[in-house]
Amino acid sequence: MRILVQKFGGTSVKSKRSRQHAIRHIKEALSEGYKIVVVVSAMGRFPDPYATDSLLSLINGNQSKLSNREKDLLISCGETISATVFSHDLLENQIESVALSGGEAGIITTSNFSNAQIKTIDTQYIHQLLKEHQVVIVAGFQGKTENNEVTTIGRGGSDTSATALAAALQAEFVDIFTDVNGIMTADPRVVSNAKKLEAISYTEICNLAYQGAKVIHPRAVEIAMQANIPIRVRSTMLKDKGTLITNAPEADYSESIHDKLVTGIAYVNHITQIRIQEIKEPQQLHVMVFKAMAEAGISVDFINISPNGVVYTIFERDEPLAKEVLKELKVNPTYTEDCAKISLVGAGMSGLPGVTSKIVQTLTNKQIPILQSADSHRTIWVLIQNKNLETALNALHVAFQLEK
Ligand code: ADP
Ligand code: ASP
Ligand code: MG
């Protein structure tokens, strides 16, 4: 049995018209002789009625005191609705299918509600259904615990449902259909000259995705990488095959993309920078601050420790808690709010001098202050004020010739 997993994101299943485009891709794959497992996200985006954030808005979003278990029961409904509506539309196109919840599809997760991890997938039932039907539809983003409680696997998790199913079913490949024509050199919503990449390695897109390129979930990439299943990230509206993600050694496609130092640029915003200077006992300060942050469950990033203080970043949503914690410690922090972290990612920059200097020069020419910077062999990060984000991304995109 040749199995293909096709995942359709929120905008791809939003309306009858977009679902019609999705069904065209299913028809094409059926004509090529595949059995298809379709994974769907909830329909549309807020304020569409059954989108995940719309369902969350019924209970005041993340401010609600409702337990994560009950929240999961609520937000999993978005994908359940989507799977059944999609099955209905397929039937109108003379394609019979069976729609399954994540749990019915055999997806067993941990009980870490709202961010559960997939532990195993029992594919027996899907295999049995695929013998009788051409198409099985699975509600993305959901699973169940061993005690049959409904879980969700973290925002953007339908990508992970798709690659995990593909790995368990030993599918030939996974298509991730979305609202852009593949993986681009930067978010096309912010950088209008962003260019589609024909191919990218698992490690590079994983890196970009962890740095904020939300076109695919990094956990989804890791699962496909372990099972060595190729992924195509494609537009639902077009025939184009999009971007191919494989294990291809970087040298194999060096001609096409790795003549460039940087493969892509990603960003994360809603970040606050915290700076604490303490002349007395600086060693004590570092230990005390990071221990207190960890105990409060606040994740810290971009840590710079120097003889007279510490600088680090947190997510804006953790700022009220961080302020309380630091008040208790009786230190004098300065907060720089509304920051953005830009990441330049590329296998080609490994070990090459001059990349950081080019970034610094580009941002300085645009009079954009750099609040912090750091680098590893394949990524360079800079922290700037969010108001400068669009200018910075576009300038760096030009400086590294990513539009060419
Ligand atoms: P879906 O609902 O289909 O899962 P998402 O909104 O999660 O779609 O992901 C697609 C979006 O990812 C695009 O609309 C685009 O704005 C954003 N994006 C961010 N970085 C990139 C990138 N490097 N390449 C393509 N899209 C990107
Ligand atoms: N609907 C879920 C979300 O918005 C999962 C997904 O779309 O991948 O996060
Ligand atoms: Mg997504």
Short mmCIF file of C-alpha atoms and ligand atoms in Angstrom, two decimals:
data_model
loop_
_atom_site.label_atom_id
_atom_site.label_comp_id
_atom_site.label_asym_id
_atom_site.label_seq_id
_atom_site.Cartn_x
_atom_site.Cartn_y
_atom_site.Cartn_z
CA MET A 1 0.00 0.00 0.00
CA ARG A 2 1.47 3.37 -1.02
CA ILE A 3 0.46 5.84 1.64
CA LEU A 4 0.63 9.62 1.45
CA VAL A 5 -0.20 12.02 4.29
CA GLN A 6 -1.66 15.37 3.24
CA LYS A 7 -2.10 18.03 5.92
CA PHE A 8 -4.28 21.09 5.33
CA GLY A 9 -3.82 24.10 7.62
CA GLY A 10 -6.49 26.47 8.93
CA THR A 11 -6.75 28.76 5.90
CA SER A 12 -6.77 25.73 3.55
CA VAL A 13 -9.97 24.36 5.11
CA LYS A 14 -11.57 27.69 6.01
CA SER A 15 -14.25 27.88 3.32
CA LYS A 16 -16.02 25.67 0.81
CA ARG A 17 -13.88 27.28 -1.88
CA SER A 18 -10.57 26.60 -0.17
CA ARG A 19 -11.63 23.02 0.63
CA GLN A 20 -12.39 22.60 -3.07
CA HIS A 21 -8.75 23.50 -3.82
CA ALA A 22 -7.63 21.01 -1.17
CA ILE A 23 -9.77 18.28 -2.72
CA ARG A 24 -8.07 18.86 -6.07
CA HIS A 25 -4.77 17.80 -4.49
CA ILE A 26 -6.43 14.73 -3.00
CA LYS A 27 -7.88 13.76 -6.39
CA GLU A 28 -4.49 14.12 -7.99
CA ALA A 29 -2.81 11.89 -5.40
CA LEU A 30 -5.61 9.33 -5.72
CA SER A 31 -5.09 9.24 -9.48
CA GLU A 32 -1.42 8.43 -8.79
CA GLY A 33 -2.51 5.36 -6.84
CA TYR A 34 -1.97 6.54 -3.26
CA LYS A 35 -4.08 5.77 -0.23
CA ILE A 36 -4.40 9.05 1.60
CA VAL A 37 -4.44 10.07 5.22
CA VAL A 38 -5.68 13.65 5.39
CA VAL A 39 -4.85 15.66 8.51
CA VAL A 40 -6.84 18.83 9.06
CA SER A 41 -6.48 21.89 11.29
CA ALA A 42 -9.41 23.84 12.70
CA MET A 43 -11.20 25.94 10.07
CA GLY A 44 -9.76 29.45 9.55
CA ARG A 45 -8.26 31.86 12.04
CA PHE A 46 -9.78 34.08 14.71
CA PRO A 47 -12.56 35.40 14.42
CA ASP A 48 -13.75 32.51 12.22
CA PRO A 49 -16.22 30.69 14.50
CA TYR A 50 -14.47 27.31 14.89
CA ALA A 51 -10.83 28.44 14.78
CA THR A 52 -8.74 27.51 17.85
CA ASP A 53 -8.45 31.11 19.09
CA SER A 54 -12.20 31.66 18.61
CA LEU A 55 -12.94 28.62 20.78
CA LEU A 56 -10.44 29.89 23.35
CA SER A 57 -12.15 33.31 23.32
CA LEU A 58 -15.32 31.64 24.68
CA ILE A 59 -13.47 31.19 27.98
CA ASN A 60 -11.38 34.43 27.99
CA GLY A 61 -8.45 32.79 26.27
CA ASN A 62 -5.36 31.91 28.26
CA GLN A 63 -6.52 34.01 31.23
CA SER A 64 -9.21 31.45 32.01
CA LYS A 65 -8.80 29.52 35.25
CA LEU A 66 -10.30 26.45 33.57
CA SER A 67 -7.93 23.48 33.80
CA ASN A 68 -5.86 22.58 30.77
CA ARG A 69 -7.70 19.26 30.64
CA GLU A 70 -11.04 21.01 30.07
CA LYS A 71 -9.44 23.58 27.73
CA ASP A 72 -8.17 20.70 25.60
CA LEU A 73 -11.64 19.20 25.44
CA LEU A 74 -12.89 22.56 24.16
CA ILE A 75 -10.21 23.42 21.63
CA SER A 76 -9.99 19.93 20.19
CA CYS A 77 -13.53 20.55 18.87
CA GLY A 78 -12.11 22.84 16.16
CA GLU A 79 -10.28 19.99 14.44
CA THR A 80 -13.17 17.55 15.03
CA ILE A 81 -15.58 19.90 13.26
CA SER A 82 -13.07 20.44 10.47
CA ALA A 83 -12.55 16.69 9.87
CA THR A 84 -16.26 15.96 9.57
CA VAL A 85 -16.98 18.97 7.33
CA PHE A 86 -14.07 17.92 5.11
CA SER A 87 -15.48 14.38 4.91
CA HIS A 88 -18.82 15.87 3.85
CA ASP A 89 -17.19 17.94 1.09
CA LEU A 90 -15.26 14.91 -0.15
CA LEU A 91 -18.52 12.99 -0.37
CA GLU A 92 -20.01 15.78 -2.51
CA ASN A 93 -17.04 15.07 -4.79
CA GLN A 94 -17.87 11.37 -4.90
CA ILE A 95 -14.98 10.46 -2.59
CA GLU A 96 -15.92 8.36 0.41
CA SER A 97 -13.88 8.80 3.53
CA VAL A 98 -13.89 8.09 7.24
CA ALA A 99 -13.23 10.92 9.71
CA LEU A 100 -11.43 10.10 12.95
CA SER A 101 -10.55 12.00 16.10
CA GLY A 102 -6.86 11.88 17.06
CA GLY A 103 -7.66 9.29 19.73
CA GLU A 104 -9.64 7.12 17.31
CA ALA A 105 -6.68 7.29 14.95
CA GLY A 106 -4.60 5.64 17.69
CA ILE A 107 -2.59 8.70 18.74
CA ILE A 108 -1.60 8.18 22.38
CA THR A 109 -0.01 11.11 24.19
CA THR A 110 1.34 12.05 27.59
CA SER A 111 -1.16 13.69 29.96
CA ASN A 112 0.60 17.05 29.80
CA PHE A 113 -2.64 18.75 28.71
CA SER A 114 -2.35 21.63 26.19
CA ASN A 115 1.19 20.61 25.27
CA ALA A 116 1.07 16.81 25.27
CA GLN A 117 3.74 14.76 23.51
CA ILE A 118 2.84 11.92 21.18
CA LYS A 119 4.05 8.68 22.80
CA THR A 120 2.85 6.06 20.33
CA ILE A 121 0.49 5.62 17.42
CA ASP A 122 -1.40 2.38 17.07
CA THR A 123 -2.00 2.29 13.31
CA GLN A 124 -4.03 -0.91 13.24
CA TYR A 125 -7.41 0.82 12.83
CA ILE A 126 -6.20 3.27 10.14
CA HIS A 127 -4.58 0.39 8.25
CA GLN A 128 -7.82 -1.54 8.38
CA LEU A 129 -9.82 1.50 7.19
CA LEU A 130 -7.37 2.20 4.36
CA LYS A 131 -8.00 -1.29 3.00
CA GLU A 132 -11.67 -0.38 2.54
CA HIS A 133 -11.47 3.34 1.84
CA GLN A 134 -9.30 5.58 -0.31
CA VAL A 135 -9.17 8.38 2.24
CA VAL A 136 -9.03 8.53 6.04
CA ILE A 137 -9.31 11.96 7.62
CA VAL A 138 -7.71 12.57 11.00
CA ALA A 139 -8.40 15.60 13.18
CA GLY A 140 -4.98 17.19 13.73
CA PHE A 141 -3.67 18.66 16.99
CA GLN A 142 -5.35 16.03 19.18
CA GLY A 143 -4.66 12.72 20.80
CA LYS A 144 -5.73 10.90 23.92
CA THR A 145 -4.05 9.69 27.09
CA GLU A 146 -3.89 6.05 28.04
CA ASN A 147 -6.97 6.82 30.18
CA ASN A 148 -8.88 8.01 27.12
CA GLU A 149 -8.76 11.70 28.05
CA VAL A 150 -8.62 14.10 25.10
CA THR A 151 -5.35 16.03 24.81
CA THR A 152 -3.93 18.65 22.46
CA ILE A 153 -0.29 18.70 21.46
CA GLY A 154 0.60 22.42 21.42
CA ARG A 155 -0.22 25.30 19.08
CA GLY A 156 0.57 24.59 15.45
CA GLY A 157 0.47 20.88 16.37
CA SER A 158 -1.40 19.58 13.32
CA ASP A 159 1.91 19.55 11.46
CA THR A 160 3.20 17.17 14.13
CA SER A 161 0.06 14.99 13.88
CA ALA A 162 0.77 14.69 10.16
CA THR A 163 4.45 13.74 10.33
CA ALA A 164 3.91 11.43 13.32
CA LEU A 165 1.18 9.59 11.40
CA ALA A 166 3.41 9.47 8.32
CA ALA A 167 6.24 7.96 10.37
CA ALA A 168 3.96 5.40 12.01
CA LEU A 169 2.34 4.45 8.69
CA GLN A 170 5.64 4.53 6.80
CA ALA A 171 4.16 6.93 4.28
CA GLU A 172 6.14 7.80 1.15
CA PHE A 173 6.00 11.47 2.02
CA VAL A 174 4.04 14.22 3.76
CA ASP A 175 2.49 17.23 2.07
CA ILE A 176 1.99 20.24 4.34
CA PHE A 177 -0.49 22.46 2.51
CA THR A 178 -0.69 26.05 3.69
CA ASP A 179 -1.26 29.63 2.53
CA VAL A 180 2.25 30.24 1.14
CA ASN A 181 4.03 28.55 -1.74
CA GLY A 182 6.66 26.83 0.40
CA ILE A 183 9.42 27.80 2.74
CA MET A 184 10.72 31.25 1.95
CA THR A 185 13.91 33.08 2.84
CA ALA A 186 11.87 35.11 5.37
CA ASP A 187 8.24 35.54 6.44
CA PRO A 188 6.60 36.90 3.26
CA ARG A 189 4.13 38.85 5.39
CA VAL A 190 7.00 41.06 6.58
CA VAL A 191 9.58 40.78 3.80
CA SER A 192 7.86 41.32 0.48
CA ASN A 193 10.91 40.15 -1.54
CA ALA A 194 11.14 36.84 0.30
CA LYS A 195 11.99 34.06 -2.12
CA LYS A 196 10.80 30.48 -2.15
CA LEU A 197 13.46 27.84 -1.43
CA GLU A 198 13.28 24.80 -3.72
CA ALA A 199 14.90 22.53 -1.14
CA ILE A 200 16.13 22.67 2.42
CA SER A 201 17.55 20.13 4.85
CA TYR A 202 15.66 18.92 7.91
CA THR A 203 18.25 20.50 10.18
CA GLU A 204 18.10 23.92 8.58
CA ILE A 205 14.31 24.22 8.53
CA CYS A 206 14.18 22.84 12.05
CA ASN A 207 16.57 25.56 13.11
CA LEU A 208 14.55 28.25 11.30
CA ALA A 209 11.30 26.90 12.78
CA TYR A 210 12.71 26.92 16.32
CA GLN A 211 13.79 30.53 15.72
CA GLY A 212 10.22 31.55 14.89
CA ALA A 213 9.53 30.70 11.22
CA LYS A 214 6.10 29.30 11.95
CA VAL A 215 5.52 27.87 8.47
CA ILE A 216 6.09 24.39 9.95
CA HIS A 217 6.33 23.17 13.53
CA PRO A 218 9.89 22.19 14.51
CA ARG A 219 8.69 19.07 16.34
CA ALA A 220 7.02 17.92 13.11
CA VAL A 221 10.32 18.28 11.26
CA GLU A 222 12.21 16.31 13.92
CA ILE A 223 9.80 13.39 13.67
CA ALA A 224 10.04 13.29 9.86
CA MET A 225 13.83 13.55 10.08
CA GLN A 226 14.06 10.56 12.43
CA ALA A 227 11.86 8.48 10.12
CA ASN A 228 13.57 9.93 7.03
CA ILE A 229 10.26 10.86 5.39
CA PRO A 230 10.42 13.73 2.88
CA ILE A 231 8.13 16.70 3.48
CA ARG A 232 6.80 19.07 0.85
CA VAL A 233 5.54 22.44 2.09
CA ARG A 234 3.09 23.68 -0.54
CA SER A 235 0.30 26.10 -1.31
CA THR A 236 -3.23 24.69 -1.36
CA MET A 237 -4.15 27.16 -4.08
CA LEU A 238 -1.36 26.18 -6.51
CA LYS A 239 -0.12 23.10 -8.36
CA ASP A 240 3.48 23.93 -7.54
CA LYS A 241 5.34 21.30 -5.51
CA GLY A 242 6.60 23.93 -3.04
CA THR A 243 9.72 23.30 -0.94
CA LEU A 244 11.15 19.83 -0.50
CA ILE A 245 12.56 19.03 2.93
CA THR A 246 14.87 16.02 3.01
CA ASN A 247 18.00 14.65 4.54
CA ALA A 248 19.94 15.57 1.39
CA PRO A 249 23.48 16.28 2.46
CA GLU A 250 23.98 19.97 2.20
CA ALA A 251 26.59 19.52 -0.54
CA ASP A 252 23.96 17.92 -2.79
CA TYR A 253 22.13 21.15 -3.24
CA SER A 254 24.99 23.52 -2.61
CA GLU A 255 24.61 24.81 -6.17
CA SER A 256 21.02 25.87 -5.65
CA ILE A 257 21.10 27.52 -2.26
CA HIS A 258 24.35 27.13 -0.40
CA ASP A 259 26.32 29.53 -2.49
CA LYS A 260 24.71 31.86 0.05
CA LEU A 261 25.93 32.36 3.57
CA VAL A 262 22.45 32.70 4.98
CA THR A 263 19.55 30.41 4.04
CA GLY A 264 16.80 32.26 5.83
CA ILE A 265 15.87 34.81 8.46
CA ALA A 266 13.36 34.26 11.25
CA TYR A 267 12.15 36.33 14.17
CA VAL A 268 10.31 36.15 17.46
CA ASN A 269 8.73 39.21 19.04
CA HIS A 270 6.91 40.04 22.29
CA ILE A 271 10.19 39.81 24.16
CA THR A 272 11.39 41.80 27.18
CA GLN A 273 15.07 42.35 27.94
CA ILE A 274 16.10 42.48 31.60
CA ARG A 275 19.39 44.06 32.70
CA ILE A 276 20.64 43.82 36.26
CA GLN A 277 23.85 45.47 37.35
CA GLU A 278 25.28 44.73 40.73
CA ILE A 279 28.77 45.70 41.70
CA LYS A 280 28.77 43.73 44.97
CA GLU A 281 29.13 39.95 44.72
CA PRO A 282 28.30 39.52 41.02
CA GLN A 283 28.75 35.74 41.22
CA GLN A 284 26.01 35.51 43.79
CA LEU A 285 23.80 37.63 41.55
CA HIS A 286 23.93 35.26 38.55
CA VAL A 287 23.21 32.21 40.62
CA MET A 288 20.40 33.88 42.53
CA VAL A 289 18.65 35.39 39.50
CA PHE A 290 18.65 32.31 37.29
CA LYS A 291 17.69 30.01 40.14
CA ALA A 292 14.72 32.26 40.96
CA MET A 293 13.64 32.42 37.30
CA ALA A 294 13.80 28.63 37.00
CA GLU A 295 11.82 28.13 40.20
CA ALA A 296 9.13 30.47 38.89
CA GLY A 297 8.99 28.49 35.62
CA ILE A 298 10.11 31.48 33.53
CA SER A 299 12.09 30.52 30.47
CA VAL A 300 15.11 32.74 29.86
CA ASP A 301 17.08 33.31 26.68
CA PHE A 302 19.92 35.42 25.32
CA ILE A 303 21.85 35.26 28.58
CA ASN A 304 24.97 37.45 28.85
CA ILE A 305 26.90 37.30 32.07
CA SER A 306 29.66 39.80 32.78
CA PRO A 307 31.68 40.72 35.87
CA ASN A 308 29.26 43.46 36.82
CA GLY A 309 25.88 42.09 35.93
CA VAL A 310 23.54 39.99 33.85
CA VAL A 311 21.41 40.65 30.80
CA TYR A 312 18.78 38.22 29.53
CA THR A 313 15.42 38.07 27.80
CA ILE A 314 12.04 36.58 28.68
CA PHE A 315 8.69 36.37 26.89
CA GLU A 316 6.54 39.46 27.49
CA ARG A 317 3.79 37.24 28.95
CA ASP A 318 6.15 36.28 31.83
CA GLU A 319 7.07 39.88 32.66
CA PRO A 320 4.59 40.44 35.53
CA LEU A 321 5.80 37.26 37.26
CA ALA A 322 9.47 38.11 36.62
CA LYS A 323 8.92 41.56 38.18
CA GLU A 324 7.51 39.97 41.34
CA VAL A 325 10.37 37.50 41.55
CA LEU A 326 13.06 40.17 41.11
CA LYS A 327 11.39 42.45 43.65
CA GLU A 328 11.71 39.66 46.21
CA LEU A 329 15.42 39.39 45.38
CA LYS A 330 15.85 43.12 46.06
CA VAL A 331 17.85 43.77 42.87
CA ASN A 332 17.41 46.76 40.57
CA PRO A 333 16.50 45.56 37.10
CA THR A 334 15.91 47.71 34.03
CA TYR A 335 13.29 46.43 31.62
CA THR A 336 13.36 47.08 27.87
CA GLU A 337 9.97 46.04 26.60
CA ASP A 338 8.71 45.26 23.10
CA CYS A 339 11.87 43.70 21.69
CA ALA A 340 12.29 41.27 18.80
CA LYS A 341 14.93 38.61 18.27
CA ILE A 342 16.13 38.15 14.71
CA SER A 343 17.91 34.92 13.75
CA LEU A 344 19.98 34.49 10.61
CA VAL A 345 20.33 30.81 9.84
CA GLY A 346 22.57 29.10 7.34
CA ALA A 347 24.83 26.09 7.00
CA GLY A 348 26.92 28.23 4.63
CA MET A 349 28.02 30.68 7.33
CA SER A 350 29.71 28.02 9.44
CA GLY A 351 33.21 29.19 10.30
CA LEU A 352 33.19 32.11 7.85
CA PRO A 353 34.35 35.45 9.21
CA GLY A 354 32.58 38.70 8.40
CA VAL A 355 28.94 37.66 8.80
CA THR A 356 28.46 39.40 12.14
CA SER A 357 30.20 42.49 10.88
CA LYS A 358 27.86 42.63 7.89
CA ILE A 359 24.84 42.40 10.16
CA VAL A 360 26.14 45.12 12.46
CA GLN A 361 26.96 47.39 9.52
CA THR A 362 23.55 46.85 7.90
CA LEU A 363 21.63 47.65 11.06
CA THR A 364 23.86 50.60 11.93
CA ASN A 365 23.35 52.09 8.45
CA LYS A 366 19.61 51.98 9.15
CA GLN A 367 20.23 53.55 12.60
CA ILE A 368 18.81 50.50 14.34
CA PRO A 369 20.35 49.97 17.79
CA ILE A 370 21.46 46.40 18.57
CA LEU A 371 20.48 45.59 22.15
CA GLN A 372 22.28 42.23 22.28
CA SER A 373 23.82 39.70 19.95
CA ALA A 374 25.07 36.11 20.01
CA ASP A 375 26.22 33.49 17.56
CA SER A 376 26.70 29.77 17.10
CA HIS A 377 28.24 28.10 14.07
CA ARG A 378 24.99 28.15 12.03
CA THR A 379 22.92 30.92 13.57
CA ILE A 380 23.47 34.56 14.46
CA TRP A 381 20.99 36.33 16.71
CA VAL A 382 20.40 40.03 17.27
CA LEU A 383 17.98 41.65 19.67
CA ILE A 384 16.42 44.93 18.55
CA GLN A 385 13.35 47.00 19.35
CA ASN A 386 10.24 45.60 17.72
CA LYS A 387 9.43 48.97 16.10
CA ASN A 388 12.53 48.44 13.92
CA LEU A 389 11.72 44.82 13.02
CA GLU A 390 10.34 45.30 9.53
CA THR A 391 13.14 47.67 8.47
CA ALA A 392 15.78 45.36 9.95
CA LEU A 393 14.44 42.19 8.31
CA ASN A 394 14.16 43.82 4.89
CA ALA A 395 17.62 45.42 5.14
CA LEU A 396 19.27 42.14 6.20
CA HIS A 397 17.41 40.28 3.44
CA VAL A 398 18.94 42.67 0.89
CA ALA A 399 22.39 42.65 2.53
CA PHE A 400 22.63 38.86 2.31
CA GLN A 401 21.19 38.84 -1.23
CA LEU A 402 18.40 36.49 -0.27
CA GLU A 403 16.03 37.77 -2.95
CA LYS A 404 18.40 36.62 -5.72
P1 ADP B 1 -1.26 26.84 8.63
O1 ADP B 1 -2.50 27.35 9.25
O2 ADP B 1 -1.44 26.38 7.22
O3 ADP B 1 -0.53 25.84 9.49
P2 ADP B 1 0.60 28.90 9.50
O4 ADP B 1 0.02 30.26 9.68
O5 ADP B 1 0.87 28.09 10.71
O6 ADP B 1 -0.32 28.12 8.46
O7 ADP B 1 1.97 28.98 8.67
C1 ADP B 1 2.02 29.66 7.44
C2 ADP B 1 2.54 31.08 7.67
O8 ADP B 1 3.91 31.01 8.08
C3 ADP B 1 2.60 31.94 6.43
O9 ADP B 1 1.37 32.59 6.21
C4 ADP B 1 3.74 32.91 6.72
O10 ADP B 1 3.29 34.19 7.10
C5 ADP B 1 4.46 32.31 7.92
N1 ADP B 1 5.90 32.21 7.74
C6 ADP B 1 6.84 32.60 8.66
N2 ADP B 1 8.07 32.40 8.21
C7 ADP B 1 7.97 31.86 6.98
C8 ADP B 1 8.91 31.42 6.00
N3 ADP B 1 10.24 31.48 6.21
N4 ADP B 1 8.43 30.90 4.85
C9 ADP B 1 7.11 30.83 4.62
N5 ADP B 1 6.17 31.24 5.50
C10 ADP B 1 6.58 31.75 6.68
N1 ASP B 2 -5.59 24.61 15.31
C1 ASP B 2 -4.37 24.49 16.08
C2 ASP B 2 -3.72 25.86 16.24
O1 ASP B 2 -4.25 26.85 15.77
C3 ASP B 2 -3.41 23.50 15.49
C4 ASP B 2 -2.90 23.81 14.09
O2 ASP B 2 -3.54 24.56 13.37
O3 ASP B 2 -1.87 23.25 13.72
O4 ASP B 2 -2.71 25.97 16.87
MG MG B 3 0.75 26.01 11.17
#
